[in-house]
Short mmCIF file of C-alpha atoms in Angstrom, two decimals:
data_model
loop_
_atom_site.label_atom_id
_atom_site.label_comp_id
_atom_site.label_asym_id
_atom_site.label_seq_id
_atom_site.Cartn_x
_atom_site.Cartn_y
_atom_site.Cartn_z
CA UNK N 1 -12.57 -28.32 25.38
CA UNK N 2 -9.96 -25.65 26.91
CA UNK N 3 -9.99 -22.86 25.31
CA UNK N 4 -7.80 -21.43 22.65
CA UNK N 5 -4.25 -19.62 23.86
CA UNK N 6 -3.10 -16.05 22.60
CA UNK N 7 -0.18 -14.71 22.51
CA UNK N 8 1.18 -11.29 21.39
CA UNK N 9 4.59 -8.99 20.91
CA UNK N 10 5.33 -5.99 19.31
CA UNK N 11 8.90 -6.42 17.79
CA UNK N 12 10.33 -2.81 15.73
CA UNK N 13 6.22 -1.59 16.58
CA UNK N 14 4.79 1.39 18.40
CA UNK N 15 2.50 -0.51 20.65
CA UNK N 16 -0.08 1.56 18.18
CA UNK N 17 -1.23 -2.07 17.27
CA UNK N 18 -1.85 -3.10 20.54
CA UNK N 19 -3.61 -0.06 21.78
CA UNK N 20 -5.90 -1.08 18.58
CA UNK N 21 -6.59 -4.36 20.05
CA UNK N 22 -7.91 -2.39 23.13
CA UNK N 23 -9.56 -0.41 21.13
CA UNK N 24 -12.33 -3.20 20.84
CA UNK N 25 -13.46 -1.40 24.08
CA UNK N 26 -15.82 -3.57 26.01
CA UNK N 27 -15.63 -6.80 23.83
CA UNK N 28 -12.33 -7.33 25.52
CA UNK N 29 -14.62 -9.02 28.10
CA UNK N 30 -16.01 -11.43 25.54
CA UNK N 31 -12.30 -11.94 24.16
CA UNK N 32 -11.30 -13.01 27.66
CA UNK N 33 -14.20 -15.48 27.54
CA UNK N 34 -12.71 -17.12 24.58
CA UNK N 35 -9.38 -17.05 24.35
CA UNK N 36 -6.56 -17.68 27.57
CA UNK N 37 -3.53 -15.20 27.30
CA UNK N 38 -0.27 -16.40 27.61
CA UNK N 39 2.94 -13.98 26.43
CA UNK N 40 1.72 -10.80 25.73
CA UNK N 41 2.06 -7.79 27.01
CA UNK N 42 -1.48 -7.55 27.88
CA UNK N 43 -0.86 -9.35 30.94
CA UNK N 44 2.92 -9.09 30.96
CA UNK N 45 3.63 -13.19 30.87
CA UNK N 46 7.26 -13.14 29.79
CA UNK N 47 7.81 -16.54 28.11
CA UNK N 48 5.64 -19.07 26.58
CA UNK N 49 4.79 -21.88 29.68
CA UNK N 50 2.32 -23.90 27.08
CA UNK N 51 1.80 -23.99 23.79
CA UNK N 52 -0.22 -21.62 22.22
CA UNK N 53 -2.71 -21.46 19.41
CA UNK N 54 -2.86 -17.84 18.13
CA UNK N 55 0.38 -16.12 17.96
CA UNK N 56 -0.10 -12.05 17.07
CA UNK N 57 3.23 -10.29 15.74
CA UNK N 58 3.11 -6.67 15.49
CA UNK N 59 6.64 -4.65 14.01
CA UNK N 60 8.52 -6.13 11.88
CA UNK N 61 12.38 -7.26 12.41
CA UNK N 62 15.27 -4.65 12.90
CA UNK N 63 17.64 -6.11 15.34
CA UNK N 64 18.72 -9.59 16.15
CA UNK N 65 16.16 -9.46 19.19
CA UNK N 66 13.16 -8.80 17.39
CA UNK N 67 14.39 -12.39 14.96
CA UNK N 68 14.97 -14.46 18.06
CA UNK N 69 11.53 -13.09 19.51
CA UNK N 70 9.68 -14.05 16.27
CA UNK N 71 11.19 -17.42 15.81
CA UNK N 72 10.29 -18.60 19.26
CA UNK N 73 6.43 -17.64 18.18
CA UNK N 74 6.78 -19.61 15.20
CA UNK N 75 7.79 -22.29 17.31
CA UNK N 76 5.09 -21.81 19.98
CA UNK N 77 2.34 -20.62 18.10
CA UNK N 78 0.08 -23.11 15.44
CA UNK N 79 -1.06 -19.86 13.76
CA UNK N 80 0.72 -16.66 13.38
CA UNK N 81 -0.96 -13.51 12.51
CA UNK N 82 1.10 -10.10 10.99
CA UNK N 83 -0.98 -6.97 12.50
CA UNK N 84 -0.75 -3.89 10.83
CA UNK N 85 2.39 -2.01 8.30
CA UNK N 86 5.23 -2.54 10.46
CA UNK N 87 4.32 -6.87 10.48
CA UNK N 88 3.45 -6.79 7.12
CA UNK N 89 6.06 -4.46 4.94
CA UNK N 90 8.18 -3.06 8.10
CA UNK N 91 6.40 0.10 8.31
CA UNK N 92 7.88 3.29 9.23
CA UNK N 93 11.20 1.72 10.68
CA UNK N 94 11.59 0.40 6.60
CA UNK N 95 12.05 4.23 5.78
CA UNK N 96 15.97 3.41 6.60
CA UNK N 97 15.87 0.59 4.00
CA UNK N 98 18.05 1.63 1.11
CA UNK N 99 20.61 3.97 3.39
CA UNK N 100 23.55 2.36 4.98
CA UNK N 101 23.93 1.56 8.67
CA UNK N 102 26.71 3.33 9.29
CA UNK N 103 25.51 6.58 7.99
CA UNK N 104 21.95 5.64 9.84
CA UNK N 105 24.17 5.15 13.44
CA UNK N 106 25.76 8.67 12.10
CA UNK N 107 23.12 10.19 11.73
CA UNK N 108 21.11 9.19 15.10
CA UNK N 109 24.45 9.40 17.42
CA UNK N 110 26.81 11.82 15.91
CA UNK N 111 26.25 14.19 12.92
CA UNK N 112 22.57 14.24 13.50
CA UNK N 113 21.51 18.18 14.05
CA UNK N 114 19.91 17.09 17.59
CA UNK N 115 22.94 15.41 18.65
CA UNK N 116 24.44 17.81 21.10
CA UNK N 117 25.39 15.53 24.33
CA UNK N 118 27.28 12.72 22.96
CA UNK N 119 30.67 14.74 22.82
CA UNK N 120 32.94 11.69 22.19
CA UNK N 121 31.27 10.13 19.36
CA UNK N 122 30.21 6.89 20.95
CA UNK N 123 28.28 4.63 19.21
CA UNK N 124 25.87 2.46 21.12
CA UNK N 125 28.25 -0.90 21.36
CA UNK N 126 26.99 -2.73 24.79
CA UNK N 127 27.03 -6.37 24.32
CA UNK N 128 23.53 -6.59 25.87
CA UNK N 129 22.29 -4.31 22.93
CA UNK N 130 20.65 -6.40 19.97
CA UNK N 131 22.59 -6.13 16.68
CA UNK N 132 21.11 -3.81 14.27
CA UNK N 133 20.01 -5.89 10.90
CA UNK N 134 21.12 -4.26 7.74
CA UNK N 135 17.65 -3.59 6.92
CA UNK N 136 14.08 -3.68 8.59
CA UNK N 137 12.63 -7.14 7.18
CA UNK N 138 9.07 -8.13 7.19
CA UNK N 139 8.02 -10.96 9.01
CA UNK N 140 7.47 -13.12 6.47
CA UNK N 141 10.48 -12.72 5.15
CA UNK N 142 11.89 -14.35 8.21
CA UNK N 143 9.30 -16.90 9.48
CA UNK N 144 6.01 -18.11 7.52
CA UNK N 145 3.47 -16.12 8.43
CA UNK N 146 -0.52 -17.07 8.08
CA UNK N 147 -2.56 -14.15 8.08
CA UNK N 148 -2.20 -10.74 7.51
CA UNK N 149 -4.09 -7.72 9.33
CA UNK N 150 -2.80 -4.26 7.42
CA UNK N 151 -3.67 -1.19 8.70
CA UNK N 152 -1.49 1.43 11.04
CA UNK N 153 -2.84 0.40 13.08
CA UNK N 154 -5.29 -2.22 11.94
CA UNK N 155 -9.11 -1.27 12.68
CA UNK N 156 -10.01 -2.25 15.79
CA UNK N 157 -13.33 -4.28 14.08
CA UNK N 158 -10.67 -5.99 11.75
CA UNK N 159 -9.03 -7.51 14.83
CA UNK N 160 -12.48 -8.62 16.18
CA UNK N 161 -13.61 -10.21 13.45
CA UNK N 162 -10.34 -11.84 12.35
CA UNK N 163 -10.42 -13.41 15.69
CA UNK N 164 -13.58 -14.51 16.13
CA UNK N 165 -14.02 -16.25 13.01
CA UNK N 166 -10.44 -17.85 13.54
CA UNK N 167 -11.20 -18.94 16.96
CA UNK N 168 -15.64 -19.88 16.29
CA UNK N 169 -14.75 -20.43 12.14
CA UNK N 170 -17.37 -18.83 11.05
CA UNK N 171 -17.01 -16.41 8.25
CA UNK N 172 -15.36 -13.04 8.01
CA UNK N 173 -17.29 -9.77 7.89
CA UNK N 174 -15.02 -7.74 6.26
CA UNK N 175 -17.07 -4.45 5.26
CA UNK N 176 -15.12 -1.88 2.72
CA UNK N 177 -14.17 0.36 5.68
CA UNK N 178 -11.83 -2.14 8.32
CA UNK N 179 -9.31 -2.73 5.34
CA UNK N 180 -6.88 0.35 5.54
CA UNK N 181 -3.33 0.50 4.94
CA UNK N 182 -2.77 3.30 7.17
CA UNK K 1 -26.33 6.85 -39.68
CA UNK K 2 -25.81 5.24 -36.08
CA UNK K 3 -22.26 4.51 -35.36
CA UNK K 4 -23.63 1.87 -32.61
CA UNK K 5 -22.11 -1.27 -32.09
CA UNK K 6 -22.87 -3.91 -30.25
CA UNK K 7 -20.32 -6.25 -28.16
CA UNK K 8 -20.38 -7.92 -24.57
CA UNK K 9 -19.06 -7.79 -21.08
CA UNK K 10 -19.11 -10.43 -19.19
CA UNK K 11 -22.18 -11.56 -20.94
CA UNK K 12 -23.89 -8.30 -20.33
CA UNK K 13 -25.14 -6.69 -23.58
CA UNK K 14 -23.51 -3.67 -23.97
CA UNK K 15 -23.44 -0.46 -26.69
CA UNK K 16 -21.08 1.93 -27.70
CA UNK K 17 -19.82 4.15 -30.15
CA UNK K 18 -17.54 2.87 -33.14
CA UNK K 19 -13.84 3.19 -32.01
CA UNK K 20 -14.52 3.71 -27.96
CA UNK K 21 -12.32 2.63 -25.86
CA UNK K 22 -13.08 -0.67 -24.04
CA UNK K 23 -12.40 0.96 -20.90
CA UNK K 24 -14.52 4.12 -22.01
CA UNK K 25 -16.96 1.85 -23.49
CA UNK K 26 -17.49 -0.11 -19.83
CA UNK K 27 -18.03 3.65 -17.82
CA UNK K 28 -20.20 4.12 -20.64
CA UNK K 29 -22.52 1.01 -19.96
CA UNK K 30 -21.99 1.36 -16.27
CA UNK K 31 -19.25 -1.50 -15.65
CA UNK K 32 -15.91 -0.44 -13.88
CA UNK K 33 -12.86 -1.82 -15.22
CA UNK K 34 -9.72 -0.24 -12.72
CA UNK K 35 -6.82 1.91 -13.99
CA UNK K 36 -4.00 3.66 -13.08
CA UNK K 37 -2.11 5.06 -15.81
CA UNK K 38 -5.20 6.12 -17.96
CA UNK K 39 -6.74 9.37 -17.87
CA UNK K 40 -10.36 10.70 -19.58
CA UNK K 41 -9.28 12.82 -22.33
CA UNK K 42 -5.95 11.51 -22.33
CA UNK K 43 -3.82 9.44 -25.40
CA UNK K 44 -4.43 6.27 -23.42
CA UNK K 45 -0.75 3.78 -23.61
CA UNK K 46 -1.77 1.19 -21.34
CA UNK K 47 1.69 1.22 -19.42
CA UNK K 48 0.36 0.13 -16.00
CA UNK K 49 -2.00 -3.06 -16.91
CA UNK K 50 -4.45 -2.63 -14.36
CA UNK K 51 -7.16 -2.40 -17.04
CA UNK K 52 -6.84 -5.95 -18.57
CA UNK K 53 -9.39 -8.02 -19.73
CA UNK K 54 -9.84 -11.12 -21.69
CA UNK K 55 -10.97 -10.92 -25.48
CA UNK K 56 -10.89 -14.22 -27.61
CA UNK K 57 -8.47 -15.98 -24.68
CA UNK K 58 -6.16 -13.18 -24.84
CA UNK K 59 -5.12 -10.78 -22.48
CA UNK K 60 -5.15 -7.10 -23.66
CA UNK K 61 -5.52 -3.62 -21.62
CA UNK K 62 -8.39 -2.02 -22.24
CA UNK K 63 -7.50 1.69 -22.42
CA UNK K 64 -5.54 1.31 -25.32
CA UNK K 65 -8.39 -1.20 -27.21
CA UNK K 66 -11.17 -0.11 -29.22
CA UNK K 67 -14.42 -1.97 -29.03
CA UNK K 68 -15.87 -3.76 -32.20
CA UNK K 69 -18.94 -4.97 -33.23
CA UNK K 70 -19.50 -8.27 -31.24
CA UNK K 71 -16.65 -8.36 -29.04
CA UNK K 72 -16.80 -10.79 -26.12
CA UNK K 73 -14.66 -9.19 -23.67
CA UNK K 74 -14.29 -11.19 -19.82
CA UNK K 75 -13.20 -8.60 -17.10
CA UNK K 76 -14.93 -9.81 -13.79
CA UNK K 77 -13.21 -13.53 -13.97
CA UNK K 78 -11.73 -14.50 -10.51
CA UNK K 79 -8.87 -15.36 -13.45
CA UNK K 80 -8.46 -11.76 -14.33
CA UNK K 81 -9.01 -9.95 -11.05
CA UNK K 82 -6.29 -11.64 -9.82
CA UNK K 83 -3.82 -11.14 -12.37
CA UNK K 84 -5.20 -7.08 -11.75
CA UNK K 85 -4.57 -7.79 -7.95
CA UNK K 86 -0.91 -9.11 -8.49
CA UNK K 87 -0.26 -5.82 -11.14
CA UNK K 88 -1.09 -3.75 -7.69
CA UNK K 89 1.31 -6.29 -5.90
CA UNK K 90 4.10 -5.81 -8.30
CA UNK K 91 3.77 -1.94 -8.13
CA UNK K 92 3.62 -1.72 -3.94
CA UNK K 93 6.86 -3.80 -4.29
CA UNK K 94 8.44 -1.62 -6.75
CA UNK K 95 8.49 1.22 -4.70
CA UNK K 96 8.39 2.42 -1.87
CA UNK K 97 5.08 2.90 -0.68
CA UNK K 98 4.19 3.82 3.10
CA UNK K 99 0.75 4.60 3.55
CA UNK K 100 1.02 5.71 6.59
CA UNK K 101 3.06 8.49 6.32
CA UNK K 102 1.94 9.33 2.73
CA UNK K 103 -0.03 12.59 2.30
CA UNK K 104 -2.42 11.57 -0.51
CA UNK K 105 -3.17 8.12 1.62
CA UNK K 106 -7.23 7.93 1.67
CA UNK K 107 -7.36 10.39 -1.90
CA UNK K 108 -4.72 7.46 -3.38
CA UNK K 109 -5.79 5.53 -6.33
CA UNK K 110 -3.26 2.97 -6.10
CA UNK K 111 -3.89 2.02 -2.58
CA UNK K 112 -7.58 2.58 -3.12
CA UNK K 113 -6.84 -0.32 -5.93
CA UNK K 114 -5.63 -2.19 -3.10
CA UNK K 115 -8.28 -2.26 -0.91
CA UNK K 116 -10.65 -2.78 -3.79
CA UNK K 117 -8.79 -6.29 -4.53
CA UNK K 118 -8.13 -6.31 -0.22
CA UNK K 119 -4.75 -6.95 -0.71
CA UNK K 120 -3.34 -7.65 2.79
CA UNK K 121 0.29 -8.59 1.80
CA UNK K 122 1.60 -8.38 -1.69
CA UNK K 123 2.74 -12.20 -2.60
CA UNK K 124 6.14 -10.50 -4.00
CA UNK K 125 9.40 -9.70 -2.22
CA UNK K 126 9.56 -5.59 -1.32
CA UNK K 127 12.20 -4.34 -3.29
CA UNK K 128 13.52 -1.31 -1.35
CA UNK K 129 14.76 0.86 -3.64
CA UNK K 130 16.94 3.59 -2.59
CA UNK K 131 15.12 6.49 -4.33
CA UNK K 132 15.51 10.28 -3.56
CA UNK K 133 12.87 13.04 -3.05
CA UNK K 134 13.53 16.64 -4.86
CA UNK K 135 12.07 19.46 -2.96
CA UNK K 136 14.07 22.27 -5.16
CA UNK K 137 10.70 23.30 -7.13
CA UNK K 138 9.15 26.37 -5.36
CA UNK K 139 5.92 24.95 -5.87
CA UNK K 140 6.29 21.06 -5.58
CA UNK K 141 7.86 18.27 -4.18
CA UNK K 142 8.62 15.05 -6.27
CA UNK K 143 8.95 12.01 -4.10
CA UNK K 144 10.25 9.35 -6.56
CA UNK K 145 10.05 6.67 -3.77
CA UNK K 146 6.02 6.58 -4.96
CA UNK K 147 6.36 7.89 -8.39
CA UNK K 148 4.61 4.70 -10.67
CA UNK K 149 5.55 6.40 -13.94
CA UNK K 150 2.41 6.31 -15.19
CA UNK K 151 3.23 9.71 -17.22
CA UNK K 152 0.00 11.57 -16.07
CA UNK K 153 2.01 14.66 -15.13
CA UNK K 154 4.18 14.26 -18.53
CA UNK K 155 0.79 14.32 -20.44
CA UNK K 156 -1.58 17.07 -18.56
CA UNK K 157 1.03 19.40 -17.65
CA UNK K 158 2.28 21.99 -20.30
CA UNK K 159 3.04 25.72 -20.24
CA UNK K 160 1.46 27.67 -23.50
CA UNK K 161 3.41 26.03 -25.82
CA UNK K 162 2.67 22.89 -25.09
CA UNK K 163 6.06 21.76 -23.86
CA UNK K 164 5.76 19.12 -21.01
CA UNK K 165 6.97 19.97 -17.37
CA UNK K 166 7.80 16.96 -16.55
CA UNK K 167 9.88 14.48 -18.04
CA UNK K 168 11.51 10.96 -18.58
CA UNK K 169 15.09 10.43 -17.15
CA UNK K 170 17.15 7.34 -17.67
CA UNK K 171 15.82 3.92 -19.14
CA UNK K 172 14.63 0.50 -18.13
CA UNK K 173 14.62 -0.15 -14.02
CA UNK K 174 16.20 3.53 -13.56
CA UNK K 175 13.81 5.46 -15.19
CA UNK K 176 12.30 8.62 -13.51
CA UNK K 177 9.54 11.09 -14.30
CA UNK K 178 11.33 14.68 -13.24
CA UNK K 179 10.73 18.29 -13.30
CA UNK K 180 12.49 20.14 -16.36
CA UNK K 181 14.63 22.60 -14.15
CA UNK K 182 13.75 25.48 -16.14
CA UNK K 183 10.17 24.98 -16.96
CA UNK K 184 9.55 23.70 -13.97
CA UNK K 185 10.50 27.50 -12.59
CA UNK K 186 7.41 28.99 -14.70
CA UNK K 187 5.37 26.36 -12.78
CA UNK K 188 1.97 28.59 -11.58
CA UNK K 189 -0.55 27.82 -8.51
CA UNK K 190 -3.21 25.55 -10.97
CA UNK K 191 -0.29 23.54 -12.57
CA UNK K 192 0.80 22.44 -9.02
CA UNK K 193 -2.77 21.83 -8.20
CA UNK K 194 -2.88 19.90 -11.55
CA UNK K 195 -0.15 17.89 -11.01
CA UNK K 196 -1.11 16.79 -7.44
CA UNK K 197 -4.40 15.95 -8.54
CA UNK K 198 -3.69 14.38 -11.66
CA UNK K 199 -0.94 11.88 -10.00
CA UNK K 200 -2.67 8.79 -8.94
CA UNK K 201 -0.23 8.22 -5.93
CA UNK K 202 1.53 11.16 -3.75
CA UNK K 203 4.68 11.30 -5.61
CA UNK K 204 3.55 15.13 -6.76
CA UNK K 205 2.87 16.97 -3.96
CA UNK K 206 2.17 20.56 -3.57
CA UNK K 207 3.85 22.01 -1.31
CA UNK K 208 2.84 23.62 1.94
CA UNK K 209 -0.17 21.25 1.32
CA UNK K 210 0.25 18.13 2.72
CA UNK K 211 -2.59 16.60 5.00
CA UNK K 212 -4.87 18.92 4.77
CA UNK K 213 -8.09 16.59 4.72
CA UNK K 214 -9.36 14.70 7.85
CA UNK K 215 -9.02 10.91 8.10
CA UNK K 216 -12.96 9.46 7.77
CA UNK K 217 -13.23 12.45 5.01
CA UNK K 218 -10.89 11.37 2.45
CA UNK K 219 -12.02 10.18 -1.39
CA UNK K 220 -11.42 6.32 -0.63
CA UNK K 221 -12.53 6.09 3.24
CA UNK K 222 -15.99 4.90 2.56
CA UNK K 223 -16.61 4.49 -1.19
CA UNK K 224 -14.48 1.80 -2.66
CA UNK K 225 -12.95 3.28 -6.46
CA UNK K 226 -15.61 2.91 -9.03
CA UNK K 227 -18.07 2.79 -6.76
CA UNK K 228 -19.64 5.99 -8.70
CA UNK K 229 -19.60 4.43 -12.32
CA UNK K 230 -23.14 2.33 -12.43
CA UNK K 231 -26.30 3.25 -14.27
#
């Protein structure tokens, strides 16, 4: 039997999630025994060329990009994990929740007190840019999502042993410490 | 005369004076039942829920019930931990809760609640509310984006004559616990350090304060709420 494919992305993230999956130091060489990459910035495969078992999201959605990215996991992936806040509630990005866009864009790009270069009041409109959501959405508020990893970021042991028992299915260890929500 | 009674959790024999408290009652006999809202030595109103338990088939908190002689009361039922676990749920969604940049995340009893119950996504839709923060106290900052109106500072804080610092504004979904302008002025050092400590999230927080305990050496990082009620 081949062995099971992983894919990752960090969509309105820090990377801090991925850095956590690193931070299972040397069992990254037992990982690569069991699973087979495919896109993930791990080893920088841009688009999905097979279909893939385990799909991890980290960030949740803020711009039209980070939607498009997510549904074309759902598509690819048979199981999608959330990793840490941003996945699971939109995390620090959320904070804008509530406040309009237009006064957020304000704020970053004109009126903001550390806005000194952008003399004529240009707002980022390149078509190339992804469009700005009105809010920062969870991802499963956008695609179904089948497990959920909180933490910011997510212990590095939670990772581990969410993976290994999804990939071997034996059960979780899940001592008192791994579940954080920051 | 022995006021003793006699009455049951979860099958487990249990005594306690006449007119105890359920919840009081459980600490007493070395059970944990979880709350939020409820304080020791505080007029307990059961506004939050997280303390219910089943007695006869019916669901009542248990702060606000006193035990009686052979009460049969169910509290460890997967039944009732997870209507507990979706009371935490409701409240993460309610407001608006980041842990991460919270200053009382790791001393926080209502995420502490939701690691006891490991909630890893709350099975209602975030709400988002736009809610505002008032730094204009000299001593404290009142973040109503956590505030869970659980009336603890309402209660425990009070200047000589017993008049509250805090108070309720508004009614039904826009009701907020404030700081009374002009009591809030005579606010001293231990009040602030009161208030923080009494307030179960970190929507009191004193200021120039924030932080100020390591992560790994906070009150939840390694013992689970509860975990120093047994016998």
């Amino acid at each position: 039997m081949s062995k099971p494919v992983l894919a990752t992305t960090s969509l309105a993230g820090c990377f801090g999630c991925h850095m956590s999956i690193l931070d299972i130091d040397e069992r990254i060489l037992q990982l690569i025994e069991l699973v087979e990459f495919n896109k993930s910035p791990v080893d920088d495969i841009k688009t999905f060329t097979k279909p893939v078992d385990i799909g991890i999201i980290e960030g949740g959605c803020c711009n039209s990009e980070n939607v498009e990215v997510l549904r074309s996991f759902r598509k690819n992936c048979r199981i999608l994990i959330s990793l840490g806040e941003c996945a699971i509630m939109g995390g620090l990005p959320a904070l804008r929740n509530g406040i309009p866009i237009e006064e957020c864009l304000h704020e970053a790009y004109i009126g903001g007190p550390t806005v000194q270069l952008n003399k004529s009041h240009i707002l980022p409109n390149d078509d190339e840019l992804p469009m700005l959501l009105d809010r920062v959405y969870p991802c499963h508020e956008i695609v179904k999502i089948d497990y959920f990893l909180p933490g910011c970021p997510p212990r590095a042991d939670l990772i581990w042993e969410a993976l290994v028992a999804l990939i071997t299915g034996d059960p979780m260890k899940l001592p008192y410490e791994v579940i954080k929500f920051d | 005369m022995s006021n003793l009674i006699k009455f049951k959790i979860d099958n487990k024999e249990c005594m306690a004076e006449k007119g105890t408290y359920i919840v009081d009652a459980a600490r007493e006999n070395g059970i944990y039942i979880p709350t939020l809202c409820n304080m020791p030595g505080v007029k307990p109103k059961g506004s939050c829920r997280v303390c219910t338990v089943k007695i006869n088939g019916r669901l009542m908190t248990s702060c606000t019930t006193p035990v009686a002689d052979g009460m049969e009361i169910e509290s460890s039922a997967a039944e009732i931990q997870d209507i507990r676990k979706s009371i935490i749920e409701l409240i993460f969604v309610s407001g608006n809760h980041f842990c991460p940049s919270c200053e009382k995340s790791g001393s926080c009893e209502l995420q502490a609640l939701g690691y006891l119950y490991q909630m890893m996504v709350p099975r209602f839709p975030y709400d988002f509310p736009l809610r505002k923060v008032d730094a204009s106290s000299p001593k404290i900052i009142k973040d109503q984006n956590r505030c869970i109106q659980c009336k603890r500072c309402i209660k425990t804080i009070k200047d000589e004559q017993g008049r509250s610092l805090f108070a309720f504004r508004n009614r039904g979904h826009r009701i907020e616990v404030v700081l009374d302008k002009e009591l809030g002025l005579m606010m001293t050092e231990e009040m602030a350090d009161l208030a923080m400590k009494n307030c179960p999230v970190g929507s009191i927080l004193k200021k120039e304060k924030g932080f100020d305990i390591a992560i790994g050496r906070r009150k939840y990082d390694h013992e689970p709420i509860g975990s120093t009620i047994k016998l």
